[in-house]
Coordinates of C-alpha atoms in Angstrom, one line a residue:
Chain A
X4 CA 0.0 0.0 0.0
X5 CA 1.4 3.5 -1.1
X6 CA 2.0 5.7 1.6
X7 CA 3.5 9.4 1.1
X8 CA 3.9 11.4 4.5
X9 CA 4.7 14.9 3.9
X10 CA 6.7 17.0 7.2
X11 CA 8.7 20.4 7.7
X12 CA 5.7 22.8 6.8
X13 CA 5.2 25.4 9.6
X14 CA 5.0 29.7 9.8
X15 CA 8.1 31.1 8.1
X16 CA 8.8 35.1 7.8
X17 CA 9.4 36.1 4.0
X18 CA 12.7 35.9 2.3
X19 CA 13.5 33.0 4.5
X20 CA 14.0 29.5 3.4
X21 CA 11.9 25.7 4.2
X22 CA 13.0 22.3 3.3
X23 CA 9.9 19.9 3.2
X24 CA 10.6 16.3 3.3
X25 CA 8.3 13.2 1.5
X26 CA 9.1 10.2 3.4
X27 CA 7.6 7.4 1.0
X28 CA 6.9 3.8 1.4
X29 CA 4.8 0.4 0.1
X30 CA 6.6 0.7 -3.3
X31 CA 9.8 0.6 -5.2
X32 CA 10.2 4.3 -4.5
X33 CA 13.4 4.3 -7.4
X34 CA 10.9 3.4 -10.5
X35 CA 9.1 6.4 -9.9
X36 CA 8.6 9.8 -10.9
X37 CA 7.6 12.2 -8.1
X38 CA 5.6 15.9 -8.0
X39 CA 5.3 18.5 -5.6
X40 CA 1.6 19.9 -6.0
X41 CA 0.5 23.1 -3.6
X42 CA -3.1 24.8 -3.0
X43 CA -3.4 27.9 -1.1
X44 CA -6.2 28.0 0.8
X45 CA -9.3 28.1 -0.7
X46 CA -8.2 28.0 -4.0
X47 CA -6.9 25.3 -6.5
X48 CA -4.5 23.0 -7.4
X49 CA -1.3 24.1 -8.4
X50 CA 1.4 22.1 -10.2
X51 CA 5.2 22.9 -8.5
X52 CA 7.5 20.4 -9.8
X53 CA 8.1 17.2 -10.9
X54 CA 11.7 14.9 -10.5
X55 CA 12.1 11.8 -12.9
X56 CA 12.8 8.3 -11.4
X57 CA 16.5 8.9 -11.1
X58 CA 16.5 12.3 -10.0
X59 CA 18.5 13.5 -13.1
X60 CA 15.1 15.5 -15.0
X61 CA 13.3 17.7 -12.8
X62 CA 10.5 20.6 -14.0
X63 CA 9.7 23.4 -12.2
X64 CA 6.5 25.9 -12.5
X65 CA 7.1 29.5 -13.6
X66 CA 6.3 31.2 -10.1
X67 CA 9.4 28.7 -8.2
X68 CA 11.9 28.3 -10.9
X69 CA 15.3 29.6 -9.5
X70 CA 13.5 30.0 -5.6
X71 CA 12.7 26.3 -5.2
X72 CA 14.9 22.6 -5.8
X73 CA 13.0 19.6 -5.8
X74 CA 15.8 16.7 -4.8
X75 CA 15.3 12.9 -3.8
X76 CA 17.0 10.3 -2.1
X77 CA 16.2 7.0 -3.4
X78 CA 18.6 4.9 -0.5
X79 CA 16.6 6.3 1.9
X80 CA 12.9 6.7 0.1
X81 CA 12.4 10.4 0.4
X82 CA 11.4 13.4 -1.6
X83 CA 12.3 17.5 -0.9
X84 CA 11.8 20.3 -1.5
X85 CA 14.3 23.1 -0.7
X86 CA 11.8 26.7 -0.7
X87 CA 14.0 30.1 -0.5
X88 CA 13.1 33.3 -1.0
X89 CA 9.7 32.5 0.4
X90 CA 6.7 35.5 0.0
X91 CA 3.5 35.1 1.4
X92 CA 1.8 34.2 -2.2
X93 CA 3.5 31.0 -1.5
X94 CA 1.4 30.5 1.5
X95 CA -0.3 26.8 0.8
X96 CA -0.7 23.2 2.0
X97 CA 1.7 21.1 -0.3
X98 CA 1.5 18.0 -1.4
X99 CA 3.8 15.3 -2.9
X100 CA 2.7 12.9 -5.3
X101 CA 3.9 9.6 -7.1
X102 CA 3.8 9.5 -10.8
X103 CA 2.2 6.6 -12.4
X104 CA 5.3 6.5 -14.6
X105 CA 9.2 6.8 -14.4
X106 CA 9.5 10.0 -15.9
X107 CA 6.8 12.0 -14.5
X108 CA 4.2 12.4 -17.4
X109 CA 1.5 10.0 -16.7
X110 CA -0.6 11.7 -13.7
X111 CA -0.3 11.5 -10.2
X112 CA -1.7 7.9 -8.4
X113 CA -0.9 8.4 -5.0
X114 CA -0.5 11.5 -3.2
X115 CA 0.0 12.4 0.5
X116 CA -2.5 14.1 3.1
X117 CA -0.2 17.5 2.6
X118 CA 1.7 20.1 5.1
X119 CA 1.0 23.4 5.6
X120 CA 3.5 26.1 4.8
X121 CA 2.2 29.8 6.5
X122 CA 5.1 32.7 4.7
X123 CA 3.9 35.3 7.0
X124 CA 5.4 38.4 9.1
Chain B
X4 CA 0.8 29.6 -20.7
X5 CA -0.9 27.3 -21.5
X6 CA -4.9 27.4 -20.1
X7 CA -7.3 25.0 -19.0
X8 CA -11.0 26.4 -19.2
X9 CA -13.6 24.2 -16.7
X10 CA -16.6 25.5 -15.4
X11 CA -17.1 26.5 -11.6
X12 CA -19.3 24.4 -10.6
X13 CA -21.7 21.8 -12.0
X14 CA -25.2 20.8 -10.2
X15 CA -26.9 17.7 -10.3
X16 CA -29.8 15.7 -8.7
X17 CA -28.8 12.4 -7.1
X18 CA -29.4 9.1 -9.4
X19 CA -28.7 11.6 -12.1
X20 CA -25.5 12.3 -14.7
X21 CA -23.0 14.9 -14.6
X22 CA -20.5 16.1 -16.8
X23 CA -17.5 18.0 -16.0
X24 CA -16.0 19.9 -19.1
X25 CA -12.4 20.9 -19.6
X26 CA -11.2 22.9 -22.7
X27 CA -7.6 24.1 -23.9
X28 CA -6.1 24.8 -27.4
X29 CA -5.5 21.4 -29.3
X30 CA -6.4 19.9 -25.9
X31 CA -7.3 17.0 -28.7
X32 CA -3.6 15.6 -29.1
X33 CA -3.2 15.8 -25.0
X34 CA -3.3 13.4 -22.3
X35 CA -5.8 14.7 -19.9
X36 CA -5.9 13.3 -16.4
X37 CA -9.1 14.2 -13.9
X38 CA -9.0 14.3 -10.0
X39 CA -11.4 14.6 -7.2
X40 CA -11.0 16.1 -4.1
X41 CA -13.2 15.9 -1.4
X42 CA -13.5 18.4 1.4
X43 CA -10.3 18.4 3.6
X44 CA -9.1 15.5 1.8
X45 CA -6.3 15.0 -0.8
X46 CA -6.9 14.6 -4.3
X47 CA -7.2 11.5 -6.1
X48 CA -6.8 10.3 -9.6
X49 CA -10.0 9.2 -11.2
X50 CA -8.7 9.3 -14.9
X51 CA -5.8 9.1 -16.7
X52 CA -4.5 9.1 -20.2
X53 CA -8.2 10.1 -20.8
X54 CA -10.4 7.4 -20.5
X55 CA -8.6 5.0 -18.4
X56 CA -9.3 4.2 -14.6
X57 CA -6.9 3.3 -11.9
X58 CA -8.0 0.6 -9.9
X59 CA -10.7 1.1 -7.4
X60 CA -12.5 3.9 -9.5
X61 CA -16.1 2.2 -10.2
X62 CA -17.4 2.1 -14.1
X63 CA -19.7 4.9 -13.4
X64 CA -16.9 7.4 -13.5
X65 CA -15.2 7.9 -17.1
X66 CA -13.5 10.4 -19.2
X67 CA -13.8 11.1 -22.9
X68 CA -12.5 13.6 -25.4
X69 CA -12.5 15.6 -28.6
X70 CA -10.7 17.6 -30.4
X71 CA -11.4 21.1 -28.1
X72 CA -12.5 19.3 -25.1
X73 CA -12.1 17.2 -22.7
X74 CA -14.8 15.7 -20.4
X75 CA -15.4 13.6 -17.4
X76 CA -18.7 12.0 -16.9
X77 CA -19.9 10.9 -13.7
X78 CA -23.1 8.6 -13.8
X79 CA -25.8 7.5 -11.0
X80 CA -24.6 10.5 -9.0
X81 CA -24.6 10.1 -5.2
X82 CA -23.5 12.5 -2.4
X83 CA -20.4 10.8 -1.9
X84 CA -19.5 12.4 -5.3
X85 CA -19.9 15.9 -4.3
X86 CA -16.4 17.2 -4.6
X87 CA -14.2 19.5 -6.8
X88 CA -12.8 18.0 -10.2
X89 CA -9.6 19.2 -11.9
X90 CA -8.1 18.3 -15.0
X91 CA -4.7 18.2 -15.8
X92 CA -2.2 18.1 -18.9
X93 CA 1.5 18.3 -19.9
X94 CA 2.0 21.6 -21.9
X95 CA 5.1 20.5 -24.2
X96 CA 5.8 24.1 -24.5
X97 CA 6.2 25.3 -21.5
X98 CA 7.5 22.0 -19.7
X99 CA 5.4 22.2 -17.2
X100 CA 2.1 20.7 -15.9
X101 CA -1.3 22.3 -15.7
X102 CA -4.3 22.4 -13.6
X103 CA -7.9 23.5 -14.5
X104 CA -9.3 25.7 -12.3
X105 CA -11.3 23.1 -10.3
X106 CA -15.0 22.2 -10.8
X107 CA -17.6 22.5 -7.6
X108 CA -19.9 19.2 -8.4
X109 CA -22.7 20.0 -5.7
X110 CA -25.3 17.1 -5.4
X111 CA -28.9 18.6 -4.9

């Protein structure tokens, strides 16, 4: 059974920098291609990025390229998300999300309950 | 960017069909994946690849397309359907995915 367990969201003053972590498990984590998806509150989804199988393609959405890095470490099943230069537009519960594929094009299957991120003075 | 176009919301009576459009330019030679999400929940895949189901999704949820849109259709509709419905595609120009705006399916 997939499970994705998001962590490291919290209140964070703008300009400053969040890593959330993706700790995945109940598949072969390594064959698959993973997204970050966010939704501010009350509004709709939002695409963030996507990192192939082996880590060595990754995508990024126009309003995070250059601020955000998606990484993964497939020893240790887990999935990140470096955030800098955070403004309060990035305000949103984020969620990571297994491809159906290796190379991140065929839709997300599984995703995980999501962690808040607050960018607030 | 690119745009996906779906209505706000959709009503329907209960035992009744509804169908959730999603539009975009040549949205025809795309693969359009739906998802529903629930209040407070997290999304889930319902269709991908346009008409296909991952397992677990019953019959009576399916997707279709034309040329200039994409739809999903959601028949014998119940309360436990009331959610909001996005579609999604890969614009090859951008290199970057995209999300419809969401769809409100309220069950009267």
């Amino acid at each position: 059974q997939v499970r994705l367990v998001e962590s490291g969201g919290g209140v964070v003053l703008p300009g400053r920098s969040l890593r959330l972590s993706c700790a995945a498990s109940g598949f072969t984590f390594s064959n698959y291609g993973m997204h970050w998806v966010r939704q501010a509150p009350g509004k709709g989804l939002e695409w963030v990025t996507i990192i192939s199988d082996d880590g060595k393609t990754t995508y990024y959405a126009d309003s995070v390229k250059g601020r955000f890095t998606v990484s993964r470490d497939n020893s240790n099943n887990a999935l990140y998300l470096e955030m800098d230069g955070l403004r309060p537009d990035d305000t949103a519960v984020f969620y990571c999300a297994k491809d159906l594929g290796r190379d991140g094009f065929w839709g997300c299957g599984s995703w995980g309950q999501g962690t808040l991120v607050t960018v607030s003075s | 960017s690119y745009v996906l176009t779906q209505p706000p919301s959709v009503s329907v009576a209960p035992g009744q069909t509804a169908r959730i459009t999603c539009g975009g330019v040549n949205i025809g030679r795309k693969s359009v994946h739906w998802y529903q999400q629930r209040a407070g929940q997290a999304p889930v895949l319902v269709v991908y690849d346009d008409i296909d189901r991952p397992s677990g999704i019953p019959e009576r949820i399916s997707g279709s397309k034309s040329e200039i849109t994409a739809a999903l259709t959601i028949s014998r509709v119940d309360a436990g359907d009331e959610a909001d419905y996005y579609c999604q595609v890969w614009d090859s120009v951008g290199d970057h995915w995209v999300f419809g705006g969401g769809t409100k399916l309220t069950v009267l």
